[in-house]
mmCIF file of C-alpha atoms in Angstrom:
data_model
loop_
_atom_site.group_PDB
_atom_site.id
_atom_site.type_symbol
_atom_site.label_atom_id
_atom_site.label_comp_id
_atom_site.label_asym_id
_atom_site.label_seq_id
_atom_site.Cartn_x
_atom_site.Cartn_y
_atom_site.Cartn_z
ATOM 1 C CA UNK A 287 1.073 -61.407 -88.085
ATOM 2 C CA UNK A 288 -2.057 -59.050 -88.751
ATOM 3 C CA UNK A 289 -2.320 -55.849 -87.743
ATOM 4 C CA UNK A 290 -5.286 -56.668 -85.149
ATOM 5 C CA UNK A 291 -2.866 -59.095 -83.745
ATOM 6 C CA UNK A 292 0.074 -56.559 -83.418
ATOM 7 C CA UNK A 293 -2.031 -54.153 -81.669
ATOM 8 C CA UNK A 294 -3.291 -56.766 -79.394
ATOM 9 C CA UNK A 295 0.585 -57.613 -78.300
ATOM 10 C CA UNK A 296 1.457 -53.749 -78.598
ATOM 11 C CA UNK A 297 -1.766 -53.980 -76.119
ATOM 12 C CA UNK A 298 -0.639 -56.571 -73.717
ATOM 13 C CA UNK A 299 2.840 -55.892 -73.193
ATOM 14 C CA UNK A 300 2.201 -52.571 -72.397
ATOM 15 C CA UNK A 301 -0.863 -53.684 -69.996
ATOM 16 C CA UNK A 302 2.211 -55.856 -68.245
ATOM 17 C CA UNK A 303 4.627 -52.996 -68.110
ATOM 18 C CA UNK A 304 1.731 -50.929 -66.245
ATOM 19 C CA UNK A 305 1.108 -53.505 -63.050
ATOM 20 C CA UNK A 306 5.358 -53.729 -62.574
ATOM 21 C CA UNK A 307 5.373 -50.415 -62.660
ATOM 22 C CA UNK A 308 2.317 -50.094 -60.413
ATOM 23 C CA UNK A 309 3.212 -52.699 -58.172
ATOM 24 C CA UNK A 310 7.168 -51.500 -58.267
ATOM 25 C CA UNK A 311 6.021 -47.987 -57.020
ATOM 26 C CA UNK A 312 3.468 -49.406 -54.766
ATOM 27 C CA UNK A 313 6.710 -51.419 -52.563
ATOM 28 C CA UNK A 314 8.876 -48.212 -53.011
ATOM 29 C CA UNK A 315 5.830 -45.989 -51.510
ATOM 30 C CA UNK A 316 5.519 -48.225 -48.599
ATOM 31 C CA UNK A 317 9.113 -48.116 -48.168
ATOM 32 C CA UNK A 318 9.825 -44.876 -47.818
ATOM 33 C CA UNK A 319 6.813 -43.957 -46.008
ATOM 34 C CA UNK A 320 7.088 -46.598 -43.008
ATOM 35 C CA UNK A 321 11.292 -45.583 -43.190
ATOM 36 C CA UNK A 322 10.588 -42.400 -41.253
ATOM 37 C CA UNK A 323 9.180 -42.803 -37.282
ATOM 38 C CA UNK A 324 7.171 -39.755 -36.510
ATOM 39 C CA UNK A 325 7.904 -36.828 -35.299
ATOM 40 C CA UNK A 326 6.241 -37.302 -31.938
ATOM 41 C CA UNK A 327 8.617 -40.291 -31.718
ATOM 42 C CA UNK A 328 11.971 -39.609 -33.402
ATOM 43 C CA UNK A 329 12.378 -36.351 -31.876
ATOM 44 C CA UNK A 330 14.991 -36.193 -28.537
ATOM 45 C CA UNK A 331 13.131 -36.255 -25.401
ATOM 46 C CA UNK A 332 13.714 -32.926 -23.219
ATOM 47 C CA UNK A 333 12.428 -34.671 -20.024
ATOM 48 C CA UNK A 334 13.211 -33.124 -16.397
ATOM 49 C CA UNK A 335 16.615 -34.649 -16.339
ATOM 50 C CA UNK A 336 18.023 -33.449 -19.436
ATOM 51 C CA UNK A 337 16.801 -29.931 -18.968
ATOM 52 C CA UNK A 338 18.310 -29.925 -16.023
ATOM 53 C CA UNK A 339 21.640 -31.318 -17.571
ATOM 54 C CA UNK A 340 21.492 -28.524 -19.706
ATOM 55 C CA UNK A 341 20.780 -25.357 -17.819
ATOM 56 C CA UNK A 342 23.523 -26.781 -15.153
ATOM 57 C CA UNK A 343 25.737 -26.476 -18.126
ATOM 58 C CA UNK A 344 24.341 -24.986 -21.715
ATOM 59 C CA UNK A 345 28.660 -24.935 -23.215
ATOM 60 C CA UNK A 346 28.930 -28.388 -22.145
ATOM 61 C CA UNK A 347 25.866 -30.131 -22.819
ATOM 62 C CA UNK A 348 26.465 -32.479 -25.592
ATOM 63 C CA UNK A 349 23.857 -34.644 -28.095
ATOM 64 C CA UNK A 350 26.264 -37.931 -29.493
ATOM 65 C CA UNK A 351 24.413 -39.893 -32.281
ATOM 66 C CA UNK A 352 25.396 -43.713 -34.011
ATOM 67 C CA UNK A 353 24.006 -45.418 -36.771
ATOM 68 C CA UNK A 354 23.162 -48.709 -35.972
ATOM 69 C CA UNK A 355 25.161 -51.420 -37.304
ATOM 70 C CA UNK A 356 21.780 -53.225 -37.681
ATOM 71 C CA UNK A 357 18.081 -51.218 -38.298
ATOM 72 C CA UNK A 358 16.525 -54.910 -37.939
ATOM 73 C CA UNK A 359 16.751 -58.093 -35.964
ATOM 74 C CA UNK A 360 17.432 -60.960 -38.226
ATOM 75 C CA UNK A 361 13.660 -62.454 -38.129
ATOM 76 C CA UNK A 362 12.023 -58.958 -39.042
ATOM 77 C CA UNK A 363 10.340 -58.201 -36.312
ATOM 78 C CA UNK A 364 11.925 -55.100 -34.329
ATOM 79 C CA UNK A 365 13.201 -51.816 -36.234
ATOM 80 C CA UNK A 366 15.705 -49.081 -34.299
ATOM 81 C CA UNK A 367 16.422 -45.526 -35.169
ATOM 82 C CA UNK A 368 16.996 -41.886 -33.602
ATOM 83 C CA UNK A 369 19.641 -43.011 -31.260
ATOM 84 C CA UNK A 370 21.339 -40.621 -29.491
ATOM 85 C CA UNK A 371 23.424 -40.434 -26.473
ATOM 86 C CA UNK A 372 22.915 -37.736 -23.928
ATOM 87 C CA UNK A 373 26.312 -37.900 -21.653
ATOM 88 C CA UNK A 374 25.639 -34.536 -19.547
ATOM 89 C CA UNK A 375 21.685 -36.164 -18.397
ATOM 90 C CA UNK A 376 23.309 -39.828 -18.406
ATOM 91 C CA UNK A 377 20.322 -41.150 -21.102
ATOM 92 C CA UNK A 378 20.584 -43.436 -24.040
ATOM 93 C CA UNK A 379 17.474 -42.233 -26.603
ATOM 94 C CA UNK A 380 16.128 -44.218 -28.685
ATOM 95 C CA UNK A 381 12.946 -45.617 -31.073
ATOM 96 C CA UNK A 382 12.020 -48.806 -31.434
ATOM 97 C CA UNK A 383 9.370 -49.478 -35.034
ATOM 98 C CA UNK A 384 7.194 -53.683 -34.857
ATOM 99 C CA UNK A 385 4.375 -54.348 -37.883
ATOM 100 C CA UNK A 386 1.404 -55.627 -36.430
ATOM 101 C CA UNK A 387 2.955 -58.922 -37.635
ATOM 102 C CA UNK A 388 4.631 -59.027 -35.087
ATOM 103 C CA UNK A 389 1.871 -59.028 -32.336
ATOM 104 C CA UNK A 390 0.557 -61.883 -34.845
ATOM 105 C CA UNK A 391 3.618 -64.255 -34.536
ATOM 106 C CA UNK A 392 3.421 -63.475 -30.271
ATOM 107 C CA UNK A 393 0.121 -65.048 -30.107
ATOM 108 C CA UNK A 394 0.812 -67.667 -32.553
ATOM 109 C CA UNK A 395 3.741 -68.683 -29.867
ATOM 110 C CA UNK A 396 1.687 -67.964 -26.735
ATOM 111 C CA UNK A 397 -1.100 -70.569 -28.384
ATOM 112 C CA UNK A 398 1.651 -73.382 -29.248
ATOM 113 C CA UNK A 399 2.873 -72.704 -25.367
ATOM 114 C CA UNK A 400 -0.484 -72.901 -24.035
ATOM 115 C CA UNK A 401 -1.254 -75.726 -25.842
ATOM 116 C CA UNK A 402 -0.840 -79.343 -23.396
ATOM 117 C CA UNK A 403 -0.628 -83.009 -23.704
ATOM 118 C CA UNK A 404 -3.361 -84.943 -22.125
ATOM 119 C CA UNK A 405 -2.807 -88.267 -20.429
ATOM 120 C CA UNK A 406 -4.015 -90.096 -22.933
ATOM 121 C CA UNK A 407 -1.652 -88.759 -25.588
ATOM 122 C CA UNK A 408 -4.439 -86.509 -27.155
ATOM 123 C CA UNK A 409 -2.934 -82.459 -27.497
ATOM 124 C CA UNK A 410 -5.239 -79.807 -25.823
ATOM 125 C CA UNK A 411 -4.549 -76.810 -28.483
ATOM 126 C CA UNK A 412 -5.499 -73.241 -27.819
ATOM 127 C CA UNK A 413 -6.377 -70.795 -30.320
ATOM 128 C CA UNK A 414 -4.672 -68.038 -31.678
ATOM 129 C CA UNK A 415 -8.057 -66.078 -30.957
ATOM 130 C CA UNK A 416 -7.876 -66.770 -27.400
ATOM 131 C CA UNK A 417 -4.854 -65.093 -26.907
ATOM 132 C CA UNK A 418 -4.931 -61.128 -26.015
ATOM 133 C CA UNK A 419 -2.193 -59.165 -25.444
ATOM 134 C CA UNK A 420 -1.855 -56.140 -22.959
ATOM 135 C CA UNK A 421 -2.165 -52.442 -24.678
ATOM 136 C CA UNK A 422 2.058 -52.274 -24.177
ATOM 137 C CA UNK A 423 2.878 -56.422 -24.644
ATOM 138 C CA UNK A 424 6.582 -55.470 -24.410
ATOM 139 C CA UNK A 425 9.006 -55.024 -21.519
ATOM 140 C CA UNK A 426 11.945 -53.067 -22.469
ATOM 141 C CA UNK A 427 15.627 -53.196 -21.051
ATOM 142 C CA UNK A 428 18.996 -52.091 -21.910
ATOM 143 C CA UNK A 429 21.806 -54.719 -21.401
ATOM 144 C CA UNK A 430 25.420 -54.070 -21.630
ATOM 145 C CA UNK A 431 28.014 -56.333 -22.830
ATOM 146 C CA UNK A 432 29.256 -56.061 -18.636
ATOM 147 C CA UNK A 433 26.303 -57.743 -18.147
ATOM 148 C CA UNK A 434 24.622 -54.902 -16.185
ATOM 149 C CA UNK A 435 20.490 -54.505 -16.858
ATOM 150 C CA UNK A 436 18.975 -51.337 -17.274
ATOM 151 C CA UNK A 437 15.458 -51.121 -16.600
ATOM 152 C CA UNK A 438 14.631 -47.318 -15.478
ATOM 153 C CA UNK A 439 12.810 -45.268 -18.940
ATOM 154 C CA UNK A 440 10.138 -43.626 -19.996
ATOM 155 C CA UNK A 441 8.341 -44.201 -23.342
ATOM 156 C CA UNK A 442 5.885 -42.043 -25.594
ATOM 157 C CA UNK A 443 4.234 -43.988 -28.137
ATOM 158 C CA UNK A 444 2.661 -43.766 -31.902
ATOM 159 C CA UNK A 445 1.389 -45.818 -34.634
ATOM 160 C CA UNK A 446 1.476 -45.141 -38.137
ATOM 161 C CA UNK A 447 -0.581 -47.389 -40.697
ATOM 162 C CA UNK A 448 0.184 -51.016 -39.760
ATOM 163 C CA UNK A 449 3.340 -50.051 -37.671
ATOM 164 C CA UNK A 450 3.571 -49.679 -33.860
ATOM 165 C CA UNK A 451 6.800 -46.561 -32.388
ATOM 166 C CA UNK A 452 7.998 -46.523 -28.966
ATOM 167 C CA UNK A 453 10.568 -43.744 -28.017
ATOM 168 C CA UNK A 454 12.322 -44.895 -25.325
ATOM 169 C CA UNK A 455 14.469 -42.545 -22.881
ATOM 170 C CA UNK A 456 16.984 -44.581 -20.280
ATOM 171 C CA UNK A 457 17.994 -42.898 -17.623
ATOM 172 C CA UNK A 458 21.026 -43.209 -15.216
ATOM 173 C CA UNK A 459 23.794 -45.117 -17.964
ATOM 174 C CA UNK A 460 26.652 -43.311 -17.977
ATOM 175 C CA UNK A 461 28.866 -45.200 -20.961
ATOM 176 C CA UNK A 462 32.859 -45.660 -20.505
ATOM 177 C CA UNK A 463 35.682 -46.600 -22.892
ATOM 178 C CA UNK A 464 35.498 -50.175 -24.636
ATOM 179 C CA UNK A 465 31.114 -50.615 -23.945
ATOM 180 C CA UNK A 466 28.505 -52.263 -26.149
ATOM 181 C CA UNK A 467 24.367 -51.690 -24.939
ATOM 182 C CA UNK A 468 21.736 -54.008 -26.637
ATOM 183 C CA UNK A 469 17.862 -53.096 -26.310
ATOM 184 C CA UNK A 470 15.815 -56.110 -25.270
ATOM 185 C CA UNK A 471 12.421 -56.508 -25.852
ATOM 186 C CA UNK A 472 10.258 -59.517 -23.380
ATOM 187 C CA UNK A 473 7.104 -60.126 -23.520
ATOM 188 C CA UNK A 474 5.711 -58.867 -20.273
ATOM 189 C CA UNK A 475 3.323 -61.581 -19.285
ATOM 190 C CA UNK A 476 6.648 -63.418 -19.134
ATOM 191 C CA UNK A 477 9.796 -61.491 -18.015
ATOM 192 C CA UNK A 478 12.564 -63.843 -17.925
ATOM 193 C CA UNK A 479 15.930 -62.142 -18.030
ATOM 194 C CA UNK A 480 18.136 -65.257 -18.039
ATOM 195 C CA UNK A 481 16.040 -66.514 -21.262
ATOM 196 C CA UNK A 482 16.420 -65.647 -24.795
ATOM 197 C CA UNK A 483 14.805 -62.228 -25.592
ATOM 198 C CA UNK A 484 11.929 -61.944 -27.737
ATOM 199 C CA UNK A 485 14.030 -59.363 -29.889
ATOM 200 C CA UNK A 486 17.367 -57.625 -29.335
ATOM 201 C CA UNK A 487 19.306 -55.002 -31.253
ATOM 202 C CA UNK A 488 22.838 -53.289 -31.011
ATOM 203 C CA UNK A 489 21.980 -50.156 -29.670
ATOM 204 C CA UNK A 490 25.089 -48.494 -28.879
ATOM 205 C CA UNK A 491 28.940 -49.584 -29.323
ATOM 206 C CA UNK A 492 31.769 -46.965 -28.659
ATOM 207 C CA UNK A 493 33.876 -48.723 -31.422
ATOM 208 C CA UNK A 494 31.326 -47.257 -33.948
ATOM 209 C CA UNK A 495 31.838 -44.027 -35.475
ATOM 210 C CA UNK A 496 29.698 -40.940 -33.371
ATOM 211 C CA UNK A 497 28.684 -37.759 -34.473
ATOM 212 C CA UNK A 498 28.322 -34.859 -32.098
ATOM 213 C CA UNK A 499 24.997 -33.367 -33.039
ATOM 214 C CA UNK A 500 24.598 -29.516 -32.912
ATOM 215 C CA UNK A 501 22.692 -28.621 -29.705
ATOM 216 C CA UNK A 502 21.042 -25.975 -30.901
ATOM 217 C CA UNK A 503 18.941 -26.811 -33.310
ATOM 218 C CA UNK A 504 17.402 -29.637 -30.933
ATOM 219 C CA UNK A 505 16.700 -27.343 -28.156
ATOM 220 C CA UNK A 506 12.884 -26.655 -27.436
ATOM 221 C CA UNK A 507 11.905 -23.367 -27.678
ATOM 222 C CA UNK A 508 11.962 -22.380 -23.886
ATOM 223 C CA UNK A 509 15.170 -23.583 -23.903
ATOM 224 C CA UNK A 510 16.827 -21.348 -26.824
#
């Protein structure tokens, strides 16, 4: 082989090696920056009810955390994180992460339903355009494995490049021995509790390991 032609190979294979690399770092980037929820929607929510929790009893106010044994439904489309329990205020805390893909594949069903048969056999189809979805298309609930429906929260919400955060706060769940809560997400122009939810995680099981968090360094500032 001439020289030229060594060069040229030198050339290419190290052209190659370049756009792996580039394209390796460009998935690990987008990894690790869409791993993290925000601040504004990670952080524990110090609402009227757990401040009150608190300054009833600052020794015995506790923060219990899990890792979830799944971050991810199975089909991709819901993330959780930041889930902590709050015993003393009676709230489950949590975030909930969607891509915008996920809006995509709710309008792509909401077409297929809207779509009908005519009498004469011919299908009446309705775009994916035509479909628009509310500014909050989800309804969110905690179930627990009792069969008991919590619907009473409060959400904050951000959105960070192609990714959508709700931080959810339930209120009034006080969680005994032996208990398992899933977060379910409906769609709300159709709230059917008895159907399949649109996604559902594992949000808190008391045969998973907990870790007491250290209240202080949660506290807001008027509260230290």
């Amino acid at each position: 082989m001439s020289k030229a032609g060594k060069i040229a190979k030198i050339t290419f294979k190290t052209v190659i090696l370049a756009i792996s690399f580039f394209i390796y770092a460009f998935f690990v980037f987008r990894l690790c920056s869409t791993q993290d929820a925000p601040e504004s929607v990670s952080s524990i929510v110090w609402n009227d009810t757990a401040r009150a929790a608190y300054l009833a009893a600052p020794g015995e106010f506790q923060i219990l955390s899990q890792e979830p044994s799944s971050i991810i439904t199975e089909d991709g489309r819901f993330w959780i994180s930041n889930v902590v329990y709050l015993p003393q205020a009676k709230q489950l805390q949590l975030t909930i992460k969607y891509n915008d893909s996920t809006l995509k594949y709710l309008r792509e069903a909401l077409a297929k339903q809207a779509s009908t048969t005519q009498e004469d056999g011919t299908m009446q189809t309705v775009s994916v355009d035509d479909i628009t979805l509310p500014d909050e298309p989800f309804d969110y609930s905690i179930l627990d494995n009792s069969g008991v429906r919590y619907n009473e929260h409060s959400s904050s919400a951000d959105r960070e490049q192609n990714y959508n955060y709700r931080r959810l706060v339930f209120e009034n769940i006080t969680i005994p021995e032996h208990a398992a809560y899933y977060i379910d997400m409906y769609y709300v122009g159709a709230i059917d509790y008895s159907a399949v939810p649109y996604g559902s995680l594992l949000a808190w099981n008391t045969s998973m390991d907990t870790e007491e968090l250290k209240v202080e360094k949660y506290l807001p500032d008027d509260l230290k």
